[in-house]
């Protein structure tokens, strides 16, 4: 595999070109950390300098406090920022992950943590977020809270999001990056990035390695 090194800013800018219909963010073009890409497979982008897991304390779908770092420590974790009223890409990404997760042995399914952080907390209440995620996979973790906290957490891992805004036709659009970031159970660092184009087969191939803390 040919390896290449580029600045994270270049990656984030490129990713902005493939953001979902949910909306892109102006922040997505700005560098958040001096991270470089070590290698890219068909589906995964492996970072040479991984992200630190966001320091986020939010509310889960049961209305209880959820400390992201504490609760997912030492566990293989996928994190995605999106919103339940997204017309296409958010449900597609979560569905693709759900399909792949079901293909894993039961022990590995139990290890994998899939965390969906809403970018539209005003509408995504714990109850509504929980209902939406249960339709994907009952084990998925949904988090909501105040928008500034969520936005700051997203920026810690290079994802830009903007406050939801109402369009002329009355629809509310949440602008956000569409990357899924995988965190290692060995280091709790985010070392693999997936785009919205990642298929269920791609995840199915990579998840066993992600769960072991290996590069896909």
PDB file of C-alpha atoms in Angstrom:
ATOM      1  CA  UNK A   1       0.000   0.000   0.000  1.00  0.00           C
ATOM      2  CA  UNK A   2       1.407   3.363  -0.976  1.00  0.00           C
ATOM      3  CA  UNK A   3       1.722   5.628   2.033  1.00  0.00           C
ATOM      4  CA  UNK A   4       1.413   9.373   1.990  1.00  0.00           C
ATOM      5  CA  UNK A   5       1.493  12.195   4.480  1.00  0.00           C
ATOM      6  CA  UNK A   6      -0.666  15.281   4.276  1.00  0.00           C
ATOM      7  CA  UNK A   7      -1.767  17.894   6.803  1.00  0.00           C
ATOM      8  CA  UNK A   8      -5.042  17.308   8.589  1.00  0.00           C
ATOM      9  CA  UNK A   9      -6.273  20.642   7.269  1.00  0.00           C
ATOM     10  CA  UNK A  10      -6.055  19.259   3.761  1.00  0.00           C
ATOM     11  CA  UNK A  11      -7.982  16.161   4.759  1.00  0.00           C
ATOM     12  CA  UNK A  12     -10.719  18.138   6.487  1.00  0.00           C
ATOM     13  CA  UNK A  13     -11.038  20.478   3.526  1.00  0.00           C
ATOM     14  CA  UNK A  14     -11.340  17.501   1.187  1.00  0.00           C
ATOM     15  CA  UNK A  15     -13.897  15.872   3.458  1.00  0.00           C
ATOM     16  CA  UNK A  16     -15.987  19.022   3.288  1.00  0.00           C
ATOM     17  CA  UNK A  17     -16.549  18.293  -0.389  1.00  0.00           C
ATOM     18  CA  UNK A  18     -18.357  15.081   0.518  1.00  0.00           C
ATOM     19  CA  UNK A  19     -20.493  16.318   3.399  1.00  0.00           C
ATOM     20  CA  UNK A  20     -24.052  15.172   3.672  1.00  0.00           C
ATOM     21  CA  UNK A  21     -27.247  16.835   2.592  1.00  0.00           C
ATOM     22  CA  UNK A  22     -27.626  17.570   6.283  1.00  0.00           C
ATOM     23  CA  UNK A  23     -25.293  20.435   5.490  1.00  0.00           C
ATOM     24  CA  UNK A  24     -21.641  21.271   5.601  1.00  0.00           C
ATOM     25  CA  UNK A  25     -19.965  23.698   7.965  1.00  0.00           C
ATOM     26  CA  UNK A  26     -17.697  26.625   7.282  1.00  0.00           C
ATOM     27  CA  UNK A  27     -15.629  25.322  10.200  1.00  0.00           C
ATOM     28  CA  UNK A  28     -14.979  22.153   8.240  1.00  0.00           C
ATOM     29  CA  UNK A  29     -12.423  24.001   6.126  1.00  0.00           C
ATOM     30  CA  UNK A  30     -10.403  25.125   9.133  1.00  0.00           C
ATOM     31  CA  UNK A  31      -7.567  23.094  10.642  1.00  0.00           C
ATOM     32  CA  UNK A  32      -8.348  21.955  14.181  1.00  0.00           C
ATOM     33  CA  UNK A  33      -5.136  20.072  14.872  1.00  0.00           C
ATOM     34  CA  UNK A  34      -1.830  19.450  13.171  1.00  0.00           C
ATOM     35  CA  UNK A  35      -2.609  15.823  12.394  1.00  0.00           C
ATOM     36  CA  UNK A  36      -1.244  13.906   9.436  1.00  0.00           C
ATOM     37  CA  UNK A  37      -2.644  11.001   7.492  1.00  0.00           C
ATOM     38  CA  UNK A  38      -0.462   7.910   7.578  1.00  0.00           C
ATOM     39  CA  UNK A  39      -2.231   5.764   5.035  1.00  0.00           C
ATOM     40  CA  UNK A  40      -5.549   5.487   3.238  1.00  0.00           C
ATOM     41  CA  UNK A  41      -7.363   2.320   2.312  1.00  0.00           C
ATOM     42  CA  UNK A  42     -10.467   2.235   0.169  1.00  0.00           C
ATOM     43  CA  UNK A  43     -12.665   2.936   3.181  1.00  0.00           C
ATOM     44  CA  UNK A  44     -10.494   4.090   6.062  1.00  0.00           C
ATOM     45  CA  UNK A  45      -8.116   6.979   6.566  1.00  0.00           C
ATOM     46  CA  UNK A  46      -5.536   6.055   9.205  1.00  0.00           C
ATOM     47  CA  UNK A  47      -4.043   8.999  11.095  1.00  0.00           C
ATOM     48  CA  UNK A  48      -0.367   9.221  11.926  1.00  0.00           C
ATOM     49  CA  UNK A  49      -1.225  11.445  14.915  1.00  0.00           C
ATOM     50  CA  UNK A  50      -4.609  10.365  16.287  1.00  0.00           C
ATOM     51  CA  UNK A  51      -7.176  12.544  17.981  1.00  0.00           C
ATOM     52  CA  UNK A  52      -7.731  12.542  21.724  1.00  0.00           C
ATOM     53  CA  UNK A  53     -11.237  11.436  22.654  1.00  0.00           C
ATOM     54  CA  UNK A  54     -13.500  14.485  23.192  1.00  0.00           C
ATOM     55  CA  UNK A  55     -13.906  15.671  26.762  1.00  0.00           C
ATOM     56  CA  UNK A  56     -17.694  15.560  26.675  1.00  0.00           C
ATOM     57  CA  UNK A  57     -20.185  15.190  29.499  1.00  0.00           C
ATOM     58  CA  UNK A  58     -23.684  15.127  28.028  1.00  0.00           C
ATOM     59  CA  UNK A  59     -27.096  13.516  28.600  1.00  0.00           C
ATOM     60  CA  UNK A  60     -27.940  10.041  27.313  1.00  0.00           C
ATOM     61  CA  UNK A  61     -31.267   8.775  26.013  1.00  0.00           C
ATOM     62  CA  UNK A  62     -32.315   7.825  29.558  1.00  0.00           C
ATOM     63  CA  UNK A  63     -31.853  11.400  30.733  1.00  0.00           C
ATOM     64  CA  UNK A  64     -28.725  10.530  32.716  1.00  0.00           C
ATOM     65  CA  UNK A  65     -25.310  12.172  32.715  1.00  0.00           C
ATOM     66  CA  UNK A  66     -22.879  10.475  30.357  1.00  0.00           C
ATOM     67  CA  UNK A  67     -19.140  11.130  30.590  1.00  0.00           C
ATOM     68  CA  UNK A  68     -17.865  10.057  27.167  1.00  0.00           C
ATOM     69  CA  UNK A  69     -14.245   9.498  28.155  1.00  0.00           C
ATOM     70  CA  UNK A  70     -15.077   7.647  31.348  1.00  0.00           C
ATOM     71  CA  UNK A  71     -17.839   5.441  29.941  1.00  0.00           C
ATOM     72  CA  UNK A  72     -15.981   4.391  26.784  1.00  0.00           C
ATOM     73  CA  UNK A  73     -12.508   4.058  28.300  1.00  0.00           C
ATOM     74  CA  UNK A  74     -10.734   0.959  27.038  1.00  0.00           C
ATOM     75  CA  UNK A  75     -13.530   0.126  24.600  1.00  0.00           C
ATOM     76  CA  UNK A  76     -13.513   0.216  20.789  1.00  0.00           C
ATOM     77  CA  UNK A  77     -15.680   3.229  19.994  1.00  0.00           C
ATOM     78  CA  UNK A  78     -17.175   4.805  16.887  1.00  0.00           C
ATOM     79  CA  UNK A  79     -18.311   8.428  17.237  1.00  0.00           C
ATOM     80  CA  UNK A  80     -20.534  10.311  14.808  1.00  0.00           C
ATOM     81  CA  UNK A  81     -22.083  13.791  15.045  1.00  0.00           C
ATOM     82  CA  UNK A  82     -25.449  14.160  13.304  1.00  0.00           C
ATOM     83  CA  UNK A  83     -29.159  14.715  13.893  1.00  0.00           C
ATOM     84  CA  UNK A  84     -32.309  12.633  13.716  1.00  0.00           C
ATOM     85  CA  UNK A  85     -34.194  14.914  11.322  1.00  0.00           C
ATOM     86  CA  UNK A  86     -31.449  14.538   8.725  1.00  0.00           C
ATOM     87  CA  UNK A  87     -33.178  13.509   5.475  1.00  0.00           C
ATOM     88  CA  UNK A  88     -30.601  11.056   4.204  1.00  0.00           C
ATOM     89  CA  UNK A  89     -26.955  10.727   5.185  1.00  0.00           C
ATOM     90  CA  UNK A  90     -27.220  10.496   8.994  1.00  0.00           C
ATOM     91  CA  UNK A  91     -29.675   7.568   8.967  1.00  0.00           C
ATOM     92  CA  UNK A  92     -27.706   5.926   6.148  1.00  0.00           C
ATOM     93  CA  UNK A  93     -24.424   6.087   8.055  1.00  0.00           C
ATOM     94  CA  UNK A  94     -25.962   4.714  11.245  1.00  0.00           C
ATOM     95  CA  UNK A  95     -27.766   1.992   9.306  1.00  0.00           C
ATOM     96  CA  UNK A  96     -24.543   0.951   7.589  1.00  0.00           C
ATOM     97  CA  UNK A  97     -22.802   0.643  10.943  1.00  0.00           C
ATOM     98  CA  UNK A  98     -25.751  -1.281  12.399  1.00  0.00           C
ATOM     99  CA  UNK A  99     -25.705  -3.772   9.519  1.00  0.00           C
ATOM    100  CA  UNK A 100     -21.978  -4.362   9.915  1.00  0.00           C
ATOM    101  CA  UNK A 101     -22.218  -4.673  13.695  1.00  0.00           C
ATOM    102  CA  UNK A 102     -24.796  -7.452  13.376  1.00  0.00           C
ATOM    103  CA  UNK A 103     -22.285  -9.494  11.376  1.00  0.00           C
ATOM    104  CA  UNK A 104     -19.855  -9.578  14.306  1.00  0.00           C
ATOM    105  CA  UNK A 105     -19.662 -12.392  16.852  1.00  0.00           C
ATOM    106  CA  UNK A 106     -21.811 -11.630  19.894  1.00  0.00           C
ATOM    107  CA  UNK A 107     -18.762 -11.005  22.093  1.00  0.00           C
ATOM    108  CA  UNK A 108     -17.458  -8.382  19.678  1.00  0.00           C
ATOM    109  CA  UNK A 109     -20.889  -6.776  19.342  1.00  0.00           C
ATOM    110  CA  UNK A 110     -20.921  -6.323  23.104  1.00  0.00           C
ATOM    111  CA  UNK A 111     -17.484  -4.683  23.057  1.00  0.00           C
ATOM    112  CA  UNK A 112     -18.184  -2.153  20.304  1.00  0.00           C
ATOM    113  CA  UNK A 113     -19.516   1.230  21.436  1.00  0.00           C
ATOM    114  CA  UNK A 114     -21.327   3.296  18.813  1.00  0.00           C
ATOM    115  CA  UNK A 115     -21.971   6.865  19.955  1.00  0.00           C
ATOM    116  CA  UNK A 116     -24.253   9.285  18.118  1.00  0.00           C
ATOM    117  CA  UNK A 117     -23.944  12.892  19.331  1.00  0.00           C
ATOM    118  CA  UNK A 118     -26.719  15.163  18.143  1.00  0.00           C
ATOM    119  CA  UNK A 119     -25.936  18.445  16.415  1.00  0.00           C
ATOM    120  CA  UNK A 120     -29.556  19.547  16.878  1.00  0.00           C
ATOM    121  CA  UNK A 121     -30.074  19.273  20.649  1.00  0.00           C
ATOM    122  CA  UNK A 122     -33.126  21.530  20.773  1.00  0.00           C
ATOM    123  CA  UNK A 123     -35.178  18.990  18.812  1.00  0.00           C
ATOM    124  CA  UNK A 124     -33.241  15.839  19.671  1.00  0.00           C
ATOM    125  CA  UNK A 125     -34.417  15.307  23.235  1.00  0.00           C
ATOM    126  CA  UNK A 126     -33.292  12.186  25.116  1.00  0.00           C
ATOM    127  CA  UNK A 127     -36.639  10.557  24.360  1.00  0.00           C
ATOM    128  CA  UNK A 128     -36.788  11.334  20.642  1.00  0.00           C
ATOM    129  CA  UNK A 129     -33.118  10.507  20.179  1.00  0.00           C
ATOM    130  CA  UNK A 130     -33.609   7.179  21.926  1.00  0.00           C
ATOM    131  CA  UNK A 131     -36.589   6.249  19.745  1.00  0.00           C
ATOM    132  CA  UNK A 132     -34.674   7.078  16.570  1.00  0.00           C
ATOM    133  CA  UNK A 133     -31.595   5.092  17.562  1.00  0.00           C
ATOM    134  CA  UNK A 134     -33.574   2.040  18.679  1.00  0.00           C
ATOM    135  CA  UNK A 135     -34.830   1.757  15.112  1.00  0.00           C
ATOM    136  CA  UNK A 136     -31.182   1.407  14.060  1.00  0.00           C
ATOM    137  CA  UNK A 137     -29.704  -0.637  16.916  1.00  0.00           C
ATOM    138  CA  UNK A 138     -30.885  -0.706  20.518  1.00  0.00           C
ATOM    139  CA  UNK A 139     -27.297  -0.727  21.781  1.00  0.00           C
ATOM    140  CA  UNK A 140     -26.345   2.557  20.091  1.00  0.00           C
ATOM    141  CA  UNK A 141     -25.617   5.368  22.545  1.00  0.00           C
ATOM    142  CA  UNK A 142     -27.299   8.711  21.912  1.00  0.00           C
ATOM    143  CA  UNK A 143     -26.083  11.920  23.520  1.00  0.00           C
ATOM    144  CA  UNK A 144     -27.583  15.388  23.690  1.00  0.00           C
ATOM    145  CA  UNK A 145     -26.952  18.569  25.670  1.00  0.00           C
ATOM    146  CA  UNK A 146     -26.319  22.257  25.105  1.00  0.00           C
ATOM    147  CA  UNK A 147     -25.078  23.186  21.647  1.00  0.00           C
ATOM    148  CA  UNK A 148     -21.880  25.066  22.635  1.00  0.00           C
ATOM    149  CA  UNK A 149     -20.648  22.015  24.561  1.00  0.00           C
ATOM    150  CA  UNK A 150     -21.401  19.709  21.639  1.00  0.00           C
ATOM    151  CA  UNK A 151     -19.760  22.061  19.149  1.00  0.00           C
ATOM    152  CA  UNK A 152     -16.633  22.314  21.290  1.00  0.00           C
ATOM    153  CA  UNK A 153     -16.450  18.526  21.573  1.00  0.00           C
ATOM    154  CA  UNK A 154     -16.759  18.121  17.816  1.00  0.00           C
ATOM    155  CA  UNK A 155     -13.982  20.614  17.210  1.00  0.00           C
ATOM    156  CA  UNK A 156     -11.670  18.554  19.436  1.00  0.00           C
ATOM    157  CA  UNK A 157     -11.728  15.840  16.780  1.00  0.00           C
ATOM    158  CA  UNK A 158     -11.679  18.099  13.732  1.00  0.00           C
ATOM    159  CA  UNK A 159     -15.403  18.141  12.977  1.00  0.00           C
ATOM    160  CA  UNK A 160     -17.088  21.453  12.262  1.00  0.00           C
ATOM    161  CA  UNK A 161     -20.743  21.991  13.109  1.00  0.00           C
ATOM    162  CA  UNK A 162     -22.927  25.091  12.995  1.00  0.00           C
ATOM    163  CA  UNK A 163     -26.075  25.904  14.987  1.00  0.00           C
ATOM    164  CA  UNK A 164     -29.231  24.563  13.290  1.00  0.00           C
ATOM    165  CA  UNK A 165     -30.994  27.189  11.193  1.00  0.00           C
ATOM    166  CA  UNK A 166     -34.427  27.492   9.633  1.00  0.00           C
ATOM    167  CA  UNK A 167     -34.595  27.664   5.846  1.00  0.00           C
ATOM    168  CA  UNK A 168     -37.102  29.756   3.878  1.00  0.00           C
ATOM    169  CA  UNK A 169     -39.349  26.726   3.434  1.00  0.00           C
ATOM    170  CA  UNK A 170     -39.498  26.236   7.187  1.00  0.00           C
ATOM    171  CA  UNK A 171     -37.218  23.224   7.384  1.00  0.00           C
ATOM    172  CA  UNK A 172     -34.470  23.237   9.999  1.00  0.00           C
ATOM    173  CA  UNK A 173     -31.017  22.227   8.765  1.00  0.00           C
ATOM    174  CA  UNK A 174     -28.111  21.203  10.963  1.00  0.00           C
ATOM    175  CA  UNK A 175     -24.744  21.878   9.359  1.00  0.00           C
ATOM    176  CA  UNK A 176     -22.086  19.343  10.302  1.00  0.00           C
ATOM    177  CA  UNK A 177     -19.203  17.220   9.099  1.00  0.00           C
ATOM    178  CA  UNK A 178     -20.025  13.629   8.219  1.00  0.00           C
ATOM    179  CA  UNK A 179     -16.958  11.728   9.404  1.00  0.00           C
ATOM    180  CA  UNK A 180     -17.143   8.684  11.646  1.00  0.00           C
ATOM    181  CA  UNK A 181     -14.096   8.409  13.897  1.00  0.00           C
ATOM    182  CA  UNK A 182     -12.934   5.130  15.402  1.00  0.00           C
ATOM    183  CA  UNK A 183     -11.164   5.109  18.778  1.00  0.00           C
ATOM    184  CA  UNK A 184      -8.788   2.363  19.849  1.00  0.00           C
ATOM    185  CA  UNK A 185      -9.525   0.279  22.962  1.00  0.00           C
ATOM    186  CA  UNK A 186      -5.776   0.183  23.620  1.00  0.00           C
ATOM    187  CA  UNK A 187      -5.050   3.919  23.632  1.00  0.00           C
ATOM    188  CA  UNK A 188      -8.500   5.612  23.573  1.00  0.00           C
ATOM    189  CA  UNK A 189      -7.184   7.646  20.630  1.00  0.00           C
ATOM    190  CA  UNK A 190      -9.128   8.318  17.438  1.00  0.00           C
ATOM    191  CA  UNK A 191      -6.914   6.911  14.730  1.00  0.00           C
ATOM    192  CA  UNK A 192      -9.282   5.979  11.882  1.00  0.00           C
ATOM    193  CA  UNK A 193     -11.676   8.153   9.886  1.00  0.00           C
ATOM    194  CA  UNK A 194     -14.569   7.025   7.714  1.00  0.00           C
ATOM    195  CA  UNK A 195     -16.559   9.137   5.256  1.00  0.00           C
ATOM    196  CA  UNK A 196     -20.233   9.004   4.367  1.00  0.00           C
ATOM    197  CA  UNK A 197     -19.325   6.803   1.380  1.00  0.00           C
ATOM    198  CA  UNK A 198     -18.248   3.914   3.616  1.00  0.00           C
ATOM    199  CA  UNK A 199     -20.402   0.867   2.897  1.00  0.00           C
ATOM    200  CA  UNK A 200     -21.672  -1.865   5.236  1.00  0.00           C
ATOM    201  CA  UNK A 201     -19.148  -4.227   3.618  1.00  0.00           C
ATOM    202  CA  UNK A 202     -16.333  -1.763   4.376  1.00  0.00           C
ATOM    203  CA  UNK A 203     -17.318  -1.608   8.034  1.00  0.00           C
ATOM    204  CA  UNK A 204     -17.792  -5.383   8.152  1.00  0.00           C
ATOM    205  CA  UNK A 205     -14.235  -5.847   6.924  1.00  0.00           C
ATOM    206  CA  UNK A 206     -12.690  -3.257   9.261  1.00  0.00           C
ATOM    207  CA  UNK A 207     -14.601  -3.609  12.540  1.00  0.00           C
ATOM    208  CA  UNK A 208     -12.880  -6.802  13.746  1.00  0.00           C
ATOM    209  CA  UNK A 209      -9.562  -4.960  13.550  1.00  0.00           C
ATOM    210  CA  UNK A 210     -10.969  -1.799  15.124  1.00  0.00           C
ATOM    211  CA  UNK A 211     -12.236  -3.893  18.042  1.00  0.00           C
ATOM    212  CA  UNK A 212      -8.732  -5.313  18.569  1.00  0.00           C
ATOM    213  CA  UNK A 213      -7.142  -1.866  18.355  1.00  0.00           C
ATOM    214  CA  UNK A 214      -5.446  -2.681  15.058  1.00  0.00           C
ATOM    215  CA  UNK A 215      -5.189  -0.584  11.912  1.00  0.00           C
ATOM    216  CA  UNK A 216      -7.702  -1.636   9.252  1.00  0.00           C
TER     217      UNK A 216
END
